[in-house]
DNA sequence: CGTGGAATTGACTTACATCAATTTGGGTGG
DNA sequence: CCACCCAAATTGATGTAAGTCAATTCCACG
């Protein structure tokens, strides 16, 4: 188990104890449902490598992805207090996961109150990202939404060392990207071409290259405050 | 301080201690900003009466409301771990609030670990509601969004005893309702007329009457699972 | 090479936005 | 008690961003 990157700064002993509490790693192929809506949970998933999506399906076959997880994220830690999830979780790419049994999470938090704080912070950060997505879905147009999500993903991947320079791997389909943005794949395709032709960003072949981050942020009205990057909670 | 209705079941001593930790009540008129994005927080707000909104403004004057709080909600408990908020909080109606200083929240959670669990659950429930709003904003059409939000508000208000029978007070403007739904006030007006003429629900004069809850839920594809009503976390 | 999923493009449709008047209704002062 | 006032609600006419449908074209992989 090489990587273990929590978004929150925690002490050495805490990290050691957390690492010891984990089961795995376990590998999953792409497009695999790893947590099903409504099923009782007794462990939570730490994403070590790959991309995970939380999503909900509608009866007519439409799907809304409500969150994308990057390596280092606890994907369903909220399930620890909720007992079950209101949504599904699936792999977007091949993923390497570790499981944290809830009984061990309980032990950990009893032993290290600061870990409770870090875990709670982590779920609150997810909620903040949900809010920003609500703003995109409710008020931004297609190109702004796409630009905003690219900014967010670049920022979050940089933090965990999964992006370097001005590019990062994003091996998902345009349709999956569209399912994040509340758009159709066809329209996302046109909008990505616009971004490319405007010299802002290029998302092709599972890879994103940001040519003008400033302009991309300007277009999207991106403000990283909601990512709480200054806040290594402890 | 008459009312104190947490969404989570907690024991007598915990409730007593929490009540003792509160400052207030304090009354605010409608349309008042009570927490500003980015400002450092040292207390969190418990909503005793009225309706609060979390929202974000865009530079062109558009606004997206990301959450509506009903009485009994801790409006910005997430600020306890985050340190500051990524959004503003304002009163939609005249409100009665109480403040829980974070130092006292810390004392409380040290004394009663079960309260930590209840508080954490409460913020996770807010996040779940955010996700459902993402689905509405991303994938449901105007009438479905309106129907869905009316179902949600009725459910949540029933839980805290702020609705009875098939109607409840919702003293907000159509524009504010539209700001929740990612629509314009004009279009919300047309959609509310549709709901009325179809005999499903009537939202007029600050009051909602649900004439056919079943049909309203069917239209919206409403499923209360995401409200975790069976889960009085403790 | 061939094959199937993903990306791309064009033609056309539609849901919601925008703009611009009215109309309504609750509160208030004469 | 009534008339006025103003914000909110309502309605109609028109514009447009994004959806839908239907072909291609592009690749990665066997």
Short mmCIF file of C-alpha atoms (C1' of nucleotides) in Angstrom, two decimals:
data_model
loop_
_atom_site.label_atom_id
_atom_site.label_comp_id
_atom_site.label_asym_id
_atom_site.label_seq_id
_atom_site.Cartn_x
_atom_site.Cartn_y
_atom_site.Cartn_z
CA UNK A 1 0.00 0.00 0.00
CA UNK A 2 2.08 2.85 -1.29
CA UNK A 3 -0.19 5.85 -1.23
CA UNK A 4 -2.28 7.22 1.54
CA UNK A 5 -2.99 10.85 1.03
CA UNK A 6 -5.73 12.29 3.14
CA UNK A 7 -6.78 15.76 2.19
CA UNK A 8 -6.32 16.75 5.81
CA UNK A 9 -3.02 17.06 7.59
CA UNK A 10 -2.87 14.58 10.41
CA UNK A 11 -0.06 13.60 12.73
CA UNK A 12 2.33 10.71 12.25
CA UNK A 13 0.80 8.42 14.87
CA UNK A 14 -2.69 9.08 13.53
CA UNK A 15 -1.64 8.27 10.00
CA UNK A 16 0.11 5.15 11.20
CA UNK A 17 -2.97 3.98 13.09
CA UNK A 18 -5.24 4.75 10.17
CA UNK A 19 -3.02 2.85 7.80
CA UNK A 20 -3.09 -0.11 10.16
CA UNK A 21 -6.88 -0.04 10.23
CA UNK A 22 -7.21 -0.42 6.48
CA UNK A 23 -8.00 -3.58 4.58
CA UNK A 24 -6.62 -4.02 1.13
CA UNK A 25 -5.67 -2.73 -1.31
CA UNK A 26 -8.28 -4.14 -3.65
CA UNK A 27 -8.37 -3.47 -7.39
CA UNK A 28 -11.50 -2.90 -9.44
CA UNK A 29 -11.92 -2.52 -13.18
CA UNK A 30 -13.52 0.58 -14.69
CA UNK A 31 -17.31 0.96 -14.70
CA UNK A 32 -17.83 -1.14 -11.58
CA UNK A 33 -20.39 -0.26 -8.94
CA UNK A 34 -18.63 -0.48 -5.59
CA UNK A 35 -21.38 0.83 -3.28
CA UNK A 36 -25.06 0.54 -3.95
CA UNK A 37 -27.67 3.02 -2.84
CA UNK A 38 -29.50 1.89 0.29
CA UNK A 39 -27.30 -1.06 1.18
CA UNK A 40 -26.14 -1.16 4.78
CA UNK A 41 -22.48 -0.20 5.13
CA UNK A 42 -19.99 -1.47 7.64
CA UNK A 43 -16.88 -0.07 6.03
CA UNK A 44 -15.84 2.97 4.06
CA UNK A 45 -13.67 3.21 1.00
CA UNK A 46 -10.42 5.09 0.70
CA UNK A 47 -9.51 5.70 -2.92
CA UNK A 48 -5.82 5.01 -3.50
CA UNK A 49 -5.70 5.26 -7.28
CA UNK A 50 -8.10 6.01 -10.09
CA UNK A 51 -11.33 8.00 -10.24
CA UNK A 52 -14.62 7.22 -8.52
CA UNK A 53 -18.03 8.78 -9.11
CA UNK A 54 -21.03 9.18 -6.86
CA UNK A 55 -24.17 9.20 -8.98
CA UNK A 56 -27.92 8.81 -9.09
CA UNK A 57 -29.97 7.32 -11.90
CA UNK A 58 -33.40 8.50 -13.00
CA UNK A 59 -36.08 6.18 -14.32
CA UNK A 60 -35.73 7.41 -17.90
CA UNK A 61 -32.09 6.37 -18.01
CA UNK A 62 -30.63 9.78 -17.32
CA UNK A 63 -27.82 9.89 -14.79
CA UNK A 64 -26.38 12.66 -12.67
CA UNK A 65 -22.91 12.32 -11.26
CA UNK A 66 -22.86 14.31 -8.03
CA UNK A 67 -19.17 14.05 -7.16
CA UNK A 68 -15.91 12.83 -8.60
CA UNK A 69 -13.37 11.39 -6.19
CA UNK A 70 -9.65 11.69 -6.72
CA UNK A 71 -6.92 9.58 -5.07
CA UNK A 72 -6.67 10.24 -1.36
CA UNK A 73 -10.41 10.77 -0.94
CA UNK A 74 -12.55 8.82 1.48
CA UNK A 75 -15.35 8.09 -0.96
CA UNK A 76 -18.16 7.16 1.39
CA UNK A 77 -17.05 8.19 4.81
CA UNK A 78 -20.43 9.89 5.20
CA UNK A 79 -21.84 6.38 5.20
CA UNK A 80 -20.24 5.96 8.63
CA UNK A 81 -22.80 8.23 10.29
CA UNK A 82 -25.59 7.76 7.75
CA UNK A 83 -25.60 3.96 7.84
CA UNK A 84 -26.34 3.67 4.13
CA UNK A 85 -25.94 5.89 1.10
CA UNK A 86 -28.56 7.76 -0.90
CA UNK A 87 -26.53 7.23 -4.07
CA UNK A 88 -24.34 4.69 -5.85
CA UNK A 89 -20.58 4.79 -6.13
CA UNK A 90 -18.84 3.46 -9.22
CA UNK A 91 -15.36 3.38 -10.65
CA UNK A 92 -14.83 5.61 -13.66
CA UNK A 93 -11.38 4.17 -14.32
CA UNK A 94 -9.62 1.09 -12.95
CA UNK A 95 -9.27 1.81 -9.24
CA UNK A 96 -7.26 0.69 -6.28
CA UNK A 97 -9.20 0.96 -3.03
CA UNK A 98 -8.73 0.23 0.65
CA UNK A 99 -11.53 -0.43 3.11
CA UNK A 100 -11.82 1.07 6.58
CA UNK A 101 -14.22 -1.05 8.67
CA UNK A 102 -16.48 1.19 10.70
CA UNK A 103 -15.67 -0.62 13.93
CA UNK A 104 -12.06 0.34 13.41
CA UNK A 105 -13.00 3.89 12.48
CA UNK A 106 -14.81 4.07 15.80
CA UNK A 107 -11.74 2.78 17.65
CA UNK A 108 -9.55 5.25 15.81
CA UNK A 109 -11.69 8.24 16.63
CA UNK A 110 -11.91 7.19 20.26
CA UNK A 111 -8.15 6.98 20.40
CA UNK A 112 -7.47 10.13 18.36
CA UNK A 113 -10.14 12.81 18.70
CA UNK A 114 -8.23 14.86 16.12
CA UNK A 115 -9.04 12.17 13.57
CA UNK A 116 -12.74 12.68 14.15
CA UNK A 117 -12.16 16.30 13.32
CA UNK A 118 -10.22 15.42 10.17
CA UNK A 119 -12.86 12.92 9.03
CA UNK A 120 -15.68 15.35 9.72
CA UNK A 121 -13.80 18.04 7.84
CA UNK A 122 -13.41 15.71 4.90
CA UNK A 123 -17.15 15.12 4.60
CA UNK A 124 -17.78 18.86 4.99
CA UNK A 125 -15.39 19.52 2.14
CA UNK A 126 -17.31 17.11 -0.05
CA UNK A 127 -20.46 19.05 0.81
CA UNK A 128 -18.78 22.31 -0.19
CA UNK A 129 -17.95 20.82 -3.56
CA UNK A 130 -21.56 19.71 -3.89
CA UNK A 131 -22.62 23.32 -3.35
CA UNK A 132 -20.31 24.62 -6.03
CA UNK A 133 -21.70 22.02 -8.43
CA UNK A 134 -25.20 23.22 -7.57
CA UNK A 135 -24.13 26.70 -8.63
CA UNK A 136 -22.72 25.37 -11.90
CA UNK A 137 -25.76 23.25 -12.64
CA UNK A 138 -28.19 25.99 -11.68
CA UNK A 139 -26.60 29.13 -13.04
CA UNK A 140 -23.63 28.58 -15.32
CA UNK A 141 -23.96 27.89 -19.03
CA UNK A 142 -22.41 24.89 -20.73
CA UNK A 143 -18.97 26.29 -21.47
CA UNK A 144 -18.68 27.84 -18.03
CA UNK A 145 -19.62 24.54 -16.39
CA UNK A 146 -17.03 22.65 -18.37
CA UNK A 147 -14.36 25.24 -17.62
CA UNK A 148 -15.24 25.23 -13.94
CA UNK A 149 -15.02 21.48 -13.58
CA UNK A 150 -11.68 21.40 -15.37
CA UNK A 151 -10.37 24.04 -12.96
CA UNK A 152 -11.66 22.11 -9.97
CA UNK A 153 -10.19 18.82 -11.08
CA UNK A 154 -6.83 20.37 -11.86
CA UNK A 155 -6.72 22.01 -8.43
CA UNK A 156 -7.73 18.87 -6.58
CA UNK A 157 -5.37 16.64 -8.54
CA UNK A 158 -2.48 19.02 -8.00
CA UNK A 159 -3.02 18.82 -4.24
CA UNK A 160 -2.65 15.06 -4.23
CA UNK A 161 0.17 15.02 -6.71
CA UNK A 162 -1.87 13.49 -9.52
CA UNK A 163 -1.28 16.46 -11.83
CA UNK A 164 1.89 18.22 -12.77
CA UNK A 165 2.65 21.21 -14.90
CA UNK A 166 -0.39 22.32 -16.85
CA UNK A 167 -1.81 18.92 -17.67
CA UNK A 168 -3.35 15.89 -16.01
CA UNK A 169 -4.83 12.55 -16.94
CA UNK A 170 -8.64 12.42 -17.02
CA UNK A 171 -9.44 9.06 -18.58
CA UNK A 172 -13.22 9.41 -18.67
CA UNK A 173 -15.55 9.66 -21.66
CA UNK A 174 -17.21 12.85 -22.83
CA UNK A 175 -20.51 11.28 -21.83
CA UNK A 176 -19.32 10.78 -18.27
CA UNK A 177 -18.07 14.35 -18.22
CA UNK A 178 -21.50 15.40 -19.47
CA UNK A 179 -23.15 13.44 -16.66
CA UNK A 180 -21.28 15.63 -14.19
CA UNK A 181 -22.37 18.81 -15.92
CA UNK A 182 -26.05 18.14 -16.50
CA UNK A 183 -25.51 18.27 -20.26
CA UNK A 184 -25.62 15.83 -23.18
CA UNK A 185 -22.49 14.27 -24.58
CA UNK A 186 -23.10 15.91 -27.93
CA UNK A 187 -23.18 19.37 -26.44
CA UNK A 188 -20.15 18.73 -24.25
CA UNK A 189 -18.28 17.77 -27.38
CA UNK A 190 -19.06 21.13 -28.99
CA UNK A 191 -18.16 23.02 -25.85
CA UNK A 192 -14.83 21.24 -25.48
CA UNK A 193 -14.02 22.19 -29.05
CA UNK A 194 -14.81 25.80 -28.18
CA UNK A 195 -12.45 25.69 -25.21
CA UNK A 196 -9.79 24.16 -27.40
CA UNK A 197 -10.20 26.66 -30.23
CA UNK A 198 -10.17 29.54 -27.77
CA UNK A 199 -6.82 28.29 -26.55
CA UNK A 200 -8.01 27.77 -22.98
CA UNK A 201 -7.89 24.04 -22.43
CA UNK A 202 -7.69 20.83 -24.37
CA UNK A 203 -9.44 17.70 -23.10
CA UNK A 204 -8.83 14.85 -25.51
CA UNK A 205 -7.73 11.26 -25.37
CA UNK A 206 -8.19 11.03 -21.62
CA UNK A 207 -5.86 13.92 -20.97
CA UNK A 208 -6.43 17.57 -20.11
CA UNK A 209 -3.99 20.30 -20.97
CA UNK A 210 -4.74 23.74 -19.56
CA UNK A 211 -3.23 26.35 -21.83
CA UNK A 212 -4.52 29.45 -20.08
CA UNK A 213 -5.54 28.79 -16.50
CA UNK A 214 -6.22 32.45 -15.83
CA UNK A 215 -8.63 32.76 -18.71
CA UNK A 216 -10.25 29.44 -17.83
CA UNK A 217 -10.84 30.63 -14.26
CA UNK A 218 -12.15 33.93 -15.53
CA UNK A 219 -14.60 32.28 -17.87
CA UNK A 220 -15.84 29.93 -15.16
CA UNK A 221 -15.73 32.51 -12.38
CA UNK A 222 -13.67 29.93 -10.53
CA UNK A 223 -12.64 30.79 -6.99
CA UNK A 224 -10.81 28.05 -5.10
CA UNK A 225 -12.08 29.25 -1.71
CA UNK A 226 -14.61 26.41 -1.64
CA UNK A 227 -11.81 23.84 -1.78
CA UNK A 228 -10.44 25.03 1.57
CA UNK A 229 -6.88 24.46 0.40
CA UNK A 230 -5.52 26.61 3.22
CA UNK A 231 -7.28 24.50 5.78
CA UNK A 232 -5.43 21.35 6.77
CA UNK A 233 -7.99 20.62 9.50
CA UNK A 234 -6.78 18.88 12.62
CA UNK B 1 -36.22 29.65 24.26
CA UNK B 2 -39.14 27.40 23.57
CA UNK B 3 -38.13 25.26 20.65
CA UNK B 4 -35.06 23.19 20.19
CA UNK B 5 -35.62 20.46 17.68
CA UNK B 6 -32.54 18.78 16.39
CA UNK B 7 -33.13 16.49 13.48
CA UNK B 8 -31.25 13.82 15.39
CA UNK B 9 -32.51 12.02 18.45
CA UNK B 10 -30.24 12.76 21.35
CA UNK B 11 -30.53 11.92 25.01
CA UNK B 12 -32.01 14.12 27.72
CA UNK B 13 -28.69 15.13 29.31
CA UNK B 14 -27.19 15.93 25.91
CA UNK B 15 -30.12 18.10 24.96
CA UNK B 16 -29.98 19.83 28.31
CA UNK B 17 -26.28 20.55 27.91
CA UNK B 18 -26.71 21.75 24.37
CA UNK B 19 -29.50 24.06 25.40
CA UNK B 20 -27.29 25.47 28.12
CA UNK B 21 -24.52 26.14 25.61
CA UNK B 22 -26.69 28.33 23.43
CA UNK B 23 -26.74 32.10 23.33
CA UNK B 24 -29.94 33.85 22.44
CA UNK B 25 -32.51 33.73 21.08
CA UNK B 26 -31.89 36.59 18.67
CA UNK B 27 -34.43 37.84 16.15
CA UNK B 28 -33.63 38.96 12.62
CA UNK B 29 -35.87 40.52 10.01
CA UNK B 30 -36.33 38.93 6.60
CA UNK B 31 -33.68 39.37 3.89
CA UNK B 32 -30.81 39.76 6.35
CA UNK B 33 -27.38 38.26 5.74
CA UNK B 34 -26.39 36.47 8.94
CA UNK B 35 -23.14 34.81 7.83
CA UNK B 36 -20.86 36.12 5.15
CA UNK B 37 -18.74 34.00 2.86
CA UNK B 38 -15.11 33.83 4.01
CA UNK B 39 -15.54 35.47 7.40
CA UNK B 40 -13.98 33.58 10.28
CA UNK B 41 -16.58 31.87 12.44
CA UNK B 42 -16.46 31.23 16.14
CA UNK B 43 -20.05 30.18 16.60
CA UNK B 44 -22.73 28.34 14.68
CA UNK B 45 -26.37 29.16 14.25
CA UNK B 46 -29.29 27.05 15.34
CA UNK B 47 -32.49 28.07 13.55
CA UNK B 48 -35.39 28.19 15.98
CA UNK B 49 -38.01 29.78 13.76
CA UNK B 50 -38.29 30.99 10.19
CA UNK B 51 -36.46 30.02 7.03
CA UNK B 52 -32.77 30.52 6.21
CA UNK B 53 -31.01 30.15 2.86
CA UNK B 54 -27.44 29.33 1.97
CA UNK B 55 -26.58 30.98 -1.34
CA UNK B 56 -23.85 32.11 -3.68
CA UNK B 57 -23.90 35.17 -5.93
CA UNK B 58 -22.40 35.36 -9.40
CA UNK B 59 -20.86 38.52 -10.81
CA UNK B 60 -23.72 39.13 -13.23
CA UNK B 61 -26.22 39.34 -10.39
CA UNK B 62 -27.50 35.80 -10.67
CA UNK B 63 -27.89 33.91 -7.42
CA UNK B 64 -28.10 30.24 -6.58
CA UNK B 65 -29.62 29.15 -3.31
CA UNK B 66 -27.91 25.88 -2.37
CA UNK B 67 -29.95 24.96 0.68
CA UNK B 68 -33.03 26.01 2.60
CA UNK B 69 -32.99 25.58 6.36
CA UNK B 70 -36.09 24.83 8.39
CA UNK B 71 -36.55 25.28 12.14
CA UNK B 72 -34.41 22.89 14.14
CA UNK B 73 -31.54 22.99 11.65
CA UNK B 74 -28.00 23.91 12.57
CA UNK B 75 -27.43 26.28 9.68
CA UNK B 76 -23.66 26.52 9.61
CA UNK B 77 -22.40 23.76 11.81
CA UNK B 78 -20.04 22.81 8.98
CA UNK B 79 -18.30 26.10 9.74
CA UNK B 80 -17.12 24.48 12.97
CA UNK B 81 -14.66 22.26 11.14
CA UNK B 82 -14.20 24.44 8.06
CA UNK B 83 -13.38 27.65 9.92
CA UNK B 84 -15.24 29.82 7.44
CA UNK B 85 -17.97 29.31 4.89
CA UNK B 86 -17.77 29.20 1.12
CA UNK B 87 -21.23 30.77 0.88
CA UNK B 88 -23.47 33.34 2.53
CA UNK B 89 -26.41 32.63 4.80
CA UNK B 90 -29.44 34.90 4.82
CA UNK B 91 -32.89 34.96 6.34
CA UNK B 92 -35.70 34.39 3.88
CA UNK B 93 -38.35 35.25 6.47
CA UNK B 94 -38.10 36.86 9.90
CA UNK B 95 -36.04 34.41 11.93
CA UNK B 96 -35.32 33.51 15.51
CA UNK B 97 -31.82 32.11 15.97
CA UNK B 98 -29.58 30.88 18.74
CA UNK B 99 -25.79 30.81 18.63
CA UNK B 100 -23.59 27.94 19.72
CA UNK B 101 -20.04 29.24 20.35
CA UNK B 102 -17.51 26.80 18.94
CA UNK B 103 -15.59 26.62 22.21
CA UNK B 104 -18.74 25.33 23.84
CA UNK B 105 -19.39 22.94 20.98
CA UNK B 106 -15.93 21.55 21.62
CA UNK B 107 -16.65 21.15 25.33
CA UNK B 108 -19.96 19.48 24.53
CA UNK B 109 -18.47 16.97 22.15
CA UNK B 110 -15.70 16.17 24.61
CA UNK B 111 -18.28 15.52 27.27
CA UNK B 112 -20.75 13.69 25.03
CA UNK B 113 -19.15 11.77 22.15
CA UNK B 114 -22.65 10.87 20.97
CA UNK B 115 -23.20 14.56 20.24
CA UNK B 116 -20.26 14.58 17.87
CA UNK B 117 -21.96 11.76 16.03
CA UNK B 118 -25.25 13.65 15.95
CA UNK B 119 -23.59 16.87 14.73
CA UNK B 120 -21.59 15.03 12.10
CA UNK B 121 -24.75 13.23 10.96
CA UNK B 122 -26.50 16.57 10.66
CA UNK B 123 -23.87 17.97 8.29
CA UNK B 124 -23.91 14.72 6.29
CA UNK B 125 -27.66 15.04 5.92
CA UNK B 126 -27.22 18.55 4.54
CA UNK B 127 -24.77 17.10 2.02
CA UNK B 128 -27.30 14.47 1.00
CA UNK B 129 -29.83 17.19 0.33
CA UNK B 130 -27.21 19.03 -1.74
CA UNK B 131 -26.80 15.91 -3.86
CA UNK B 132 -30.50 15.62 -4.50
CA UNK B 133 -30.55 19.27 -5.55
CA UNK B 134 -27.70 18.53 -7.95
CA UNK B 135 -29.89 15.86 -9.53
CA UNK B 136 -32.80 18.28 -9.82
CA UNK B 137 -30.66 21.06 -11.24
CA UNK B 138 -28.83 18.77 -13.63
CA UNK B 139 -31.49 16.40 -14.86
CA UNK B 140 -35.04 17.38 -13.95
CA UNK B 141 -37.10 19.81 -15.98
CA UNK B 142 -38.75 22.88 -14.50
CA UNK B 143 -42.01 21.35 -13.32
CA UNK B 144 -40.25 18.31 -11.89
CA UNK B 145 -37.83 20.51 -9.98
CA UNK B 146 -40.63 22.56 -8.49
CA UNK B 147 -42.60 19.45 -7.55
CA UNK B 148 -39.52 17.88 -6.02
CA UNK B 149 -38.69 20.85 -3.85
CA UNK B 150 -42.28 21.10 -2.63
CA UNK B 151 -42.16 17.42 -1.65
CA UNK B 152 -38.87 17.90 0.14
CA UNK B 153 -40.00 20.95 2.06
CA UNK B 154 -43.26 19.33 3.09
CA UNK B 155 -41.40 16.25 4.35
CA UNK B 156 -38.83 18.24 6.26
CA UNK B 157 -41.37 20.62 7.76
CA UNK B 158 -43.59 17.74 8.85
CA UNK B 159 -40.68 16.21 10.75
CA UNK B 160 -40.19 19.34 12.82
CA UNK B 161 -43.87 19.98 13.26
CA UNK B 162 -43.93 23.06 11.04
CA UNK B 163 -46.47 21.52 8.67
CA UNK B 164 -49.73 19.81 9.35
CA UNK B 165 -52.28 18.10 7.19
CA UNK B 166 -51.62 18.73 3.52
CA UNK B 167 -50.44 22.32 3.76
CA UNK B 168 -47.64 24.42 5.15
CA UNK B 169 -46.52 28.01 5.27
CA UNK B 170 -43.78 28.94 2.76
CA UNK B 171 -43.56 32.72 2.94
CA UNK B 172 -40.97 33.23 0.22
CA UNK B 173 -41.31 34.91 -3.16
CA UNK B 174 -41.50 33.08 -6.46
CA UNK B 175 -38.14 34.63 -7.31
CA UNK B 176 -36.54 33.11 -4.23
CA UNK B 177 -38.13 29.79 -5.10
CA UNK B 178 -36.67 30.18 -8.60
CA UNK B 179 -33.24 30.85 -7.11
CA UNK B 180 -33.39 27.41 -5.52
CA UNK B 181 -34.40 25.75 -8.76
CA UNK B 182 -31.96 27.34 -11.20
CA UNK B 183 -34.86 28.93 -13.09
CA UNK B 184 -36.24 32.42 -13.65
CA UNK B 185 -39.10 33.80 -11.63
CA UNK B 186 -41.19 34.13 -14.75
CA UNK B 187 -40.86 30.48 -15.62
CA UNK B 188 -41.49 29.35 -12.05
CA UNK B 189 -44.71 31.29 -12.16
CA UNK B 190 -45.86 29.37 -15.23
CA UNK B 191 -44.84 26.07 -13.74
CA UNK B 192 -46.65 26.73 -10.47
CA UNK B 193 -49.78 27.49 -12.47
CA UNK B 194 -49.37 24.14 -14.21
CA UNK B 195 -49.08 22.33 -10.89
CA UNK B 196 -52.16 24.15 -9.66
CA UNK B 197 -54.22 23.47 -12.77
CA UNK B 198 -53.20 19.82 -12.73
CA UNK B 199 -54.57 19.61 -9.19
CA UNK B 200 -51.24 18.57 -7.68
CA UNK B 201 -50.22 21.47 -5.49
CA UNK B 202 -51.01 25.10 -4.92
CA UNK B 203 -48.27 27.52 -3.83
CA UNK B 204 -49.74 30.99 -3.45
CA UNK B 205 -49.73 33.73 -0.90
CA UNK B 206 -46.86 32.25 1.07
CA UNK B 207 -48.70 28.98 1.58
CA UNK B 208 -48.44 25.59 -0.06
CA UNK B 209 -51.32 23.16 -0.26
CA UNK B 210 -50.52 19.72 -1.59
CA UNK B 211 -53.65 18.27 -3.16
CA UNK B 212 -52.16 15.05 -4.49
CA UNK B 213 -48.93 14.10 -2.78
CA UNK B 214 -48.73 10.80 -4.61
CA UNK B 215 -48.96 12.40 -8.02
CA UNK B 216 -46.53 15.13 -6.98
CA UNK B 217 -43.99 12.54 -5.89
CA UNK B 218 -44.54 10.59 -9.08
CA UNK B 219 -43.97 13.62 -11.25
CA UNK B 220 -40.82 14.59 -9.37
CA UNK B 221 -39.60 11.02 -8.94
CA UNK B 222 -39.34 11.91 -5.27
CA UNK B 223 -37.93 9.27 -2.95
CA UNK B 224 -37.45 10.33 0.65
CA UNK B 225 -34.54 7.93 1.20
CA UNK B 226 -32.10 10.83 0.93
CA UNK B 227 -33.70 12.52 3.94
CA UNK B 228 -32.72 9.61 6.22
CA UNK B 229 -35.96 9.95 8.15
CA UNK B 230 -35.53 6.49 9.64
CA UNK B 231 -32.12 7.39 10.98
CA UNK B 232 -32.18 9.25 14.27
CA UNK B 233 -28.39 9.06 14.53
CA UNK B 234 -26.87 8.85 17.95
"C1'" DC C 1 -7.56 -5.24 -41.70
"C1'" DG C 2 -11.89 -5.36 -39.24
"C1'" DT C 3 -14.78 -3.98 -35.44
"C1'" DG C 4 -17.15 -1.48 -31.90
"C1'" DG C 5 -17.25 2.17 -28.85
"C1'" DA C 6 -16.29 6.98 -28.60
"C1'" DA C 7 -16.01 11.34 -30.82
"C1'" DT C 8 -17.59 14.49 -34.15
"C1'" DT C 9 -20.67 17.01 -37.13
"C1'" DG C 10 -25.03 18.81 -39.22
"C1'" DA C 11 -30.04 19.66 -39.33
"C1'" DC C 12 -33.77 20.51 -36.72
"C1'" DT C 13 -36.58 20.97 -32.24
"C1'" DT C 14 -37.69 22.60 -27.73
"C1'" DA C 15 -37.60 24.16 -23.02
"C1'" DC C 16 -36.63 27.91 -20.79
"C1'" DA C 17 -34.92 32.83 -20.90
"C1'" DT C 18 -35.71 37.48 -21.98
"C1'" DC C 19 -38.24 41.59 -22.53
"C1'" DA C 20 -42.10 44.20 -21.72
"C1'" DA C 21 -46.52 45.11 -20.18
"C1'" DT C 22 -50.31 44.63 -17.16
"C1'" DT C 23 -52.71 42.96 -12.95
"C1'" DT C 24 -53.03 41.74 -8.18
"C1'" DG C 25 -53.19 42.40 -3.36
"C1'" DG C 26 -51.68 43.60 1.15
"C1'" DG C 27 -50.26 47.52 3.80
"C1'" DT C 28 -50.68 52.49 4.86
"C1'" DG C 29 -51.81 57.16 5.32
"C1'" DG C 30 -55.31 60.66 4.48
"C1'" DC D 1 -62.97 53.35 5.37
"C1'" DC D 2 -61.21 54.03 1.15
"C1'" DA D 3 -57.73 55.16 -2.23
"C1'" DC D 4 -53.28 54.84 -3.27
"C1'" DC D 5 -48.81 52.51 -3.64
"C1'" DC D 6 -45.44 49.26 -4.63
"C1'" DA D 7 -43.61 44.88 -4.70
"C1'" DA D 8 -44.92 40.58 -6.37
"C1'" DA D 9 -47.39 37.95 -9.54
"C1'" DT D 10 -49.03 37.19 -14.05
"C1'" DT D 11 -49.23 37.07 -19.03
"C1'" DG D 12 -47.81 37.45 -23.98
"C1'" DA D 13 -44.40 37.72 -27.66
"C1'" DT D 14 -40.08 36.55 -29.07
"C1'" DG D 15 -35.13 34.85 -28.69
"C1'" DT D 16 -31.66 31.27 -27.85
"C1'" DA D 17 -28.90 27.71 -25.54
"C1'" DA D 18 -28.95 23.19 -25.37
"C1'" DG D 19 -31.38 18.81 -26.67
"C1'" DT D 20 -32.51 15.36 -30.15
"C1'" DC D 21 -31.84 12.60 -34.09
"C1'" DA D 22 -29.04 10.73 -37.40
"C1'" DA D 23 -25.02 10.18 -39.88
"C1'" DT D 24 -20.26 9.82 -40.41
"C1'" DT D 25 -15.38 9.64 -38.72
"C1'" DC D 26 -11.90 8.35 -35.61
"C1'" DC D 27 -9.20 5.14 -33.05
"C1'" DA D 28 -7.63 1.50 -30.05
"C1'" DC D 29 -7.48 -3.15 -29.95
"C1'" DG D 30 -7.84 -7.93 -31.40
#
